[in-house]
PDB file of C-alpha atoms in Angstrom:
ATOM      1  CA  MET A  16     -71.058  64.565-135.938  1.00  0.00           C
ATOM      2  CA  THR A  17     -72.459  63.299-132.635  1.00  0.00           C
ATOM      3  CA  LEU A  18     -75.880  63.986-131.264  1.00  0.00           C
ATOM      4  CA  ASP A  19     -76.573  66.231-128.301  1.00  0.00           C
ATOM      5  CA  LYS A  20     -73.441  65.894-126.116  1.00  0.00           C
ATOM      6  CA  GLU A  21     -75.433  66.437-122.931  1.00  0.00           C
ATOM      7  CA  ALA A  22     -77.870  63.661-123.844  1.00  0.00           C
ATOM      8  CA  ALA A  23     -74.983  61.361-124.741  1.00  0.00           C
ATOM      9  CA  THR A  24     -73.491  61.955-121.282  1.00  0.00           C
ATOM     10  CA  VAL A  25     -76.791  61.397-119.494  1.00  0.00           C
ATOM     11  CA  THR A  26     -77.559  58.201-121.419  1.00  0.00           C
ATOM     12  CA  ALA A  27     -74.087  56.677-121.137  1.00  0.00           C
ATOM     13  CA  PRO A  28     -74.364  52.867-121.069  1.00  0.00           C
ATOM     14  CA  THR A  29     -73.590  52.553-117.358  1.00  0.00           C
ATOM     15  CA  LEU A  30     -74.849  48.969-117.330  1.00  0.00           C
ATOM     16  CA  GLY A  31     -72.933  47.959-120.442  1.00  0.00           C
ATOM     17  CA  LEU A  32     -76.100  46.792-122.176  1.00  0.00           C
ATOM     18  CA  GLU A  33     -75.866  45.467-125.728  1.00  0.00           C
ATOM     19  CA  LEU A  34     -78.428  44.065-128.126  1.00  0.00           C
ATOM     20  CA  ASP A  35     -78.445  40.260-128.150  1.00  0.00           C
ATOM     21  CA  HIS A  36     -81.491  39.465-130.294  1.00  0.00           C
ATOM     22  CA  ILE A  37     -84.827  40.663-131.538  1.00  0.00           C
ATOM     23  CA  VAL A  38     -87.895  38.531-132.249  1.00  0.00           C
ATOM     24  CA  LEU A  39     -89.954  38.778-135.414  1.00  0.00           C
ATOM     25  CA  VAL A  40     -93.223  36.929-135.893  1.00  0.00           C
ATOM     26  CA  ALA A  41     -93.579  35.480-139.388  1.00  0.00           C
ATOM     27  CA  GLN A  42     -96.549  34.131-141.321  1.00  0.00           C
ATOM     28  CA  ASP A  43     -94.142  32.153-143.528  1.00  0.00           C
ATOM     29  CA  VAL A  44     -90.990  31.324-141.572  1.00  0.00           C
ATOM     30  CA  GLU A  45     -89.113  29.876-144.564  1.00  0.00           C
ATOM     31  CA  ARG A  46     -89.720  33.027-146.625  1.00  0.00           C
ATOM     32  CA  THR A  47     -88.677  35.314-143.765  1.00  0.00           C
ATOM     33  CA  VAL A  48     -85.493  33.346-143.040  1.00  0.00           C
ATOM     34  CA  ALA A  49     -84.645  33.423-146.761  1.00  0.00           C
ATOM     35  CA  PHE A  50     -85.124  37.208-146.855  1.00  0.00           C
ATOM     36  CA  TYR A  51     -82.782  37.874-143.925  1.00  0.00           C
ATOM     37  CA  THR A  52     -80.171  35.382-145.160  1.00  0.00           C
ATOM     38  CA  ASP A  53     -80.254  35.699-148.958  1.00  0.00           C
ATOM     39  CA  ILE A  54     -80.793  39.458-149.155  1.00  0.00           C
ATOM     40  CA  LEU A  55     -79.396  40.863-145.900  1.00  0.00           C
ATOM     41  CA  GLY A  56     -76.528  38.397-145.541  1.00  0.00           C
ATOM     42  CA  GLY A  57     -77.349  36.717-142.244  1.00  0.00           C
ATOM     43  CA  THR A  58     -76.560  33.101-141.417  1.00  0.00           C
ATOM     44  CA  PRO A  59     -79.408  30.676-140.695  1.00  0.00           C
ATOM     45  CA  HIS A  60     -79.246  29.038-137.272  1.00  0.00           C
ATOM     46  CA  ARG A  61     -81.303  26.017-136.076  1.00  0.00           C
ATOM     47  CA  LEU A  62     -83.266  25.997-139.335  1.00  0.00           C
ATOM     48  CA  ALA A  63     -82.861  22.234-139.843  1.00  0.00           C
ATOM     49  CA  GLU A  64     -83.859  21.627-136.218  1.00  0.00           C
ATOM     50  CA  TRP A  65     -86.966  23.784-136.655  1.00  0.00           C
ATOM     51  CA  ARG A  66     -87.883  21.952-139.852  1.00  0.00           C
ATOM     52  CA  SER A  67     -87.579  18.608-138.063  1.00  0.00           C
ATOM     53  CA  GLY A  68     -89.646  19.814-135.117  1.00  0.00           C
ATOM     54  CA  SER A  69     -86.842  19.724-132.549  1.00  0.00           C
ATOM     55  CA  ALA A  70     -86.649  23.547-132.221  1.00  0.00           C
ATOM     56  CA  LEU A  71     -89.536  25.962-131.667  1.00  0.00           C
ATOM     57  CA  TYR A  72     -88.122  28.510-134.106  1.00  0.00           C
ATOM     58  CA  PRO A  73     -85.057  29.247-136.255  1.00  0.00           C
ATOM     59  CA  SER A  74     -82.818  32.298-136.035  1.00  0.00           C
ATOM     60  CA  VAL A  75     -80.696  34.380-138.384  1.00  0.00           C
ATOM     61  CA  LEU A  76     -77.261  35.358-137.057  1.00  0.00           C
ATOM     62  CA  PHE A  77     -75.628  38.722-137.765  1.00  0.00           C
ATOM     63  CA  GLY A  78     -72.280  38.619-135.989  1.00  0.00           C
ATOM     64  CA  PRO A  79     -72.820  39.286-132.261  1.00  0.00           C
ATOM     65  CA  TRP A  80     -76.635  39.493-132.461  1.00  0.00           C
ATOM     66  CA  LYS A  81     -79.487  37.585-134.056  1.00  0.00           C
ATOM     67  CA  ILE A  82     -83.095  37.696-135.173  1.00  0.00           C
ATOM     68  CA  ASN A  83     -85.318  34.919-133.821  1.00  0.00           C
ATOM     69  CA  ILE A  84     -88.058  34.113-136.342  1.00  0.00           C
ATOM     70  CA  HIS A  85     -91.135  32.903-134.468  1.00  0.00           C
ATOM     71  CA  PRO A  86     -93.953  31.229-136.384  1.00  0.00           C
ATOM     72  CA  ALA A  87     -97.238  33.068-135.825  1.00  0.00           C
ATOM     73  CA  GLU A  88     -98.567  30.048-133.892  1.00  0.00           C
ATOM     74  CA  THR A  89     -95.414  29.256-131.912  1.00  0.00           C
ATOM     75  CA  PRO A  90     -95.756  27.843-128.410  1.00  0.00           C
ATOM     76  CA  ALA A  91     -92.518  29.645-127.451  1.00  0.00           C
ATOM     77  CA  ALA A  92     -92.843  31.480-124.146  1.00  0.00           C
ATOM     78  CA  PRO A  93     -92.577  34.049-122.814  1.00  0.00           C
ATOM     79  CA  ARG A  94     -93.920  36.200-125.647  1.00  0.00           C
ATOM     80  CA  ALA A  95     -94.883  39.799-126.258  1.00  0.00           C
ATOM     81  CA  VAL A  96     -98.434  40.692-125.234  1.00  0.00           C
ATOM     82  CA  SER A  97     -99.680  40.985-128.828  1.00  0.00           C
ATOM     83  CA  PRO A  98     -97.190  39.226-131.108  1.00  0.00           C
ATOM     84  CA  ARG A  99     -98.085  39.483-134.772  1.00  0.00           C
ATOM     85  CA  ALA A 100     -96.403  39.405-138.133  1.00  0.00           C
ATOM     86  CA  GLY A 101     -95.524  42.766-139.632  1.00  0.00           C
ATOM     87  CA  ALA A 102     -95.584  44.727-136.361  1.00  0.00           C
ATOM     88  CA  ALA A 103     -91.846  45.434-136.029  1.00  0.00           C
ATOM     89  CA  ASP A 104     -90.011  48.607-137.035  1.00  0.00           C
ATOM     90  CA  PHE A 105     -86.244  48.635-136.570  1.00  0.00           C
ATOM     91  CA  CYS A 106     -83.018  50.104-137.919  1.00  0.00           C
ATOM     92  CA  LEU A 107     -79.839  48.328-139.018  1.00  0.00           C
ATOM     93  CA  ARG A 108     -76.557  50.198-139.429  1.00  0.00           C
ATOM     94  CA  PHE A 109     -75.364  49.713-143.011  1.00  0.00           C
ATOM     95  CA  PRO A 110     -71.612  50.497-142.946  1.00  0.00           C
ATOM     96  CA  ARG A 111     -71.425  51.703-146.540  1.00  0.00           C
ATOM     97  CA  PRO A 112     -72.760  54.542-148.695  1.00  0.00           C
ATOM     98  CA  VAL A 113     -76.507  54.676-149.301  1.00  0.00           C
ATOM     99  CA  ALA A 114     -75.956  54.015-153.023  1.00  0.00           C
ATOM    100  CA  GLU A 115     -74.769  50.505-152.118  1.00  0.00           C
ATOM    101  CA  ALA A 116     -77.855  49.898-149.971  1.00  0.00           C
ATOM    102  CA  ILE A 117     -80.105  51.060-152.802  1.00  0.00           C
ATOM    103  CA  GLU A 118     -78.255  48.810-155.254  1.00  0.00           C
ATOM    104  CA  LEU A 119     -78.565  45.801-152.925  1.00  0.00           C
ATOM    105  CA  LEU A 120     -82.302  46.310-152.471  1.00  0.00           C
ATOM    106  CA  THR A 121     -82.958  47.097-156.136  1.00  0.00           C
ATOM    107  CA  ASN A 122     -81.063  44.004-157.314  1.00  0.00           C
ATOM    108  CA  ALA A 123     -83.142  41.894-154.907  1.00  0.00           C
ATOM    109  CA  ASN A 124     -86.410  43.490-156.123  1.00  0.00           C
ATOM    110  CA  VAL A 125     -87.098  44.935-152.670  1.00  0.00           C
ATOM    111  CA  PRO A 126     -88.977  48.236-153.042  1.00  0.00           C
ATOM    112  CA  ILE A 127     -87.687  51.237-151.121  1.00  0.00           C
ATOM    113  CA  VAL A 128     -90.653  52.785-149.315  1.00  0.00           C
ATOM    114  CA  HIS A 129     -88.880  55.943-148.078  1.00  0.00           C
ATOM    115  CA  GLY A 130     -85.580  57.700-148.589  1.00  0.00           C
ATOM    116  CA  PRO A 131     -82.830  58.284-148.949  1.00  0.00           C
ATOM    117  CA  ALA A 132     -83.290  60.713-146.080  1.00  0.00           C
ATOM    118  CA  LYS A 133     -81.079  62.179-143.359  1.00  0.00           C
ATOM    119  CA  GLU A 134     -82.124  60.560-140.064  1.00  0.00           C
ATOM    120  CA  GLU A 135     -81.078  60.840-136.443  1.00  0.00           C
ATOM    121  CA  CYS A 136     -79.751  57.492-135.230  1.00  0.00           C
ATOM    122  CA  ALA A 137     -78.453  56.364-131.830  1.00  0.00           C
ATOM    123  CA  ARG A 138     -74.901  57.672-132.294  1.00  0.00           C
ATOM    124  CA  GLU A 139     -75.063  60.161-135.147  1.00  0.00           C
ATOM    125  CA  TRP A 140     -76.955  61.369-138.174  1.00  0.00           C
ATOM    126  CA  ARG A 141     -77.016  58.928-141.091  1.00  0.00           C
ATOM    127  CA  THR A 142     -78.545  58.644-144.550  1.00  0.00           C
ATOM    128  CA  SER A 143     -81.346  56.090-144.422  1.00  0.00           C
ATOM    129  CA  VAL A 144     -83.510  54.068-146.760  1.00  0.00           C
ATOM    130  CA  TYR A 145     -86.564  52.145-145.610  1.00  0.00           C
ATOM    131  CA  PHE A 146     -88.034  48.909-146.947  1.00  0.00           C
ATOM    132  CA  ARG A 147     -90.304  46.101-145.781  1.00  0.00           C
ATOM    133  CA  ASP A 148     -89.582  42.468-145.060  1.00  0.00           C
ATOM    134  CA  PRO A 149     -91.941  39.742-146.354  1.00  0.00           C
ATOM    135  CA  ASP A 150     -94.321  40.217-143.410  1.00  0.00           C
ATOM    136  CA  GLY A 151     -94.454  43.996-143.753  1.00  0.00           C
ATOM    137  CA  CYS A 152     -92.061  44.912-140.942  1.00  0.00           C
ATOM    138  CA  LEU A 153     -90.442  48.283-141.592  1.00  0.00           C
ATOM    139  CA  VAL A 154     -86.656  47.953-141.823  1.00  0.00           C
ATOM    140  CA  GLU A 155     -84.319  50.934-142.017  1.00  0.00           C
ATOM    141  CA  PHE A 156     -80.775  50.811-143.364  1.00  0.00           C
ATOM    142  CA  ALA A 157     -78.858  53.661-141.702  1.00  0.00           C
ATOM    143  CA  CYS A 158     -75.956  54.274-144.090  1.00  0.00           C
ATOM    144  CA  GLU A 159     -72.882  56.478-143.991  1.00  0.00           C
ATOM    145  CA  LEU A 160     -73.979  60.102-143.935  1.00  0.00           C
ATOM    146  CA  GLU A 161     -73.729  61.832-147.280  1.00  0.00           C
ATOM    147  CA  GLU A 162     -73.535  65.590-146.996  1.00  0.00           C
ATOM    148  CA  GLY A 163     -74.442  67.725-149.973  1.00  0.00           C
ATOM    149  CA  PRO A 164     -72.303  70.664-151.172  1.00  0.00           C
TER     150      PRO A 164
END
């Protein structure tokens, strides 16, 4: 099921924009990188360079996009006006049933703070669960929609 067809027509991606990366500020960069790699399956990028001081921050790759993990005191510029750890709230499409997302989080001892719940996403309705990363950012897994009888 798609969302409002009129809205979908009006908001067609006429510029062809796609997400390239997001930036998260972390109090403990190592812990945050480990969370997004070990639990969510990303691939660390420039971690060794960051550890040696030759990169300002590491990243975690997820296919065609990435998360840049900025230390709270990073000199990286430009920056958001008020960058701080735990301030982000974002949604990741989880291309499987919600039961698999719950199992993944439960096995990793990551508490679910909300859901499962039916949520409106960018392209359609999905079944979502919400959890927090080590800095308190709210992360949503938008899973395949499960309709009841």
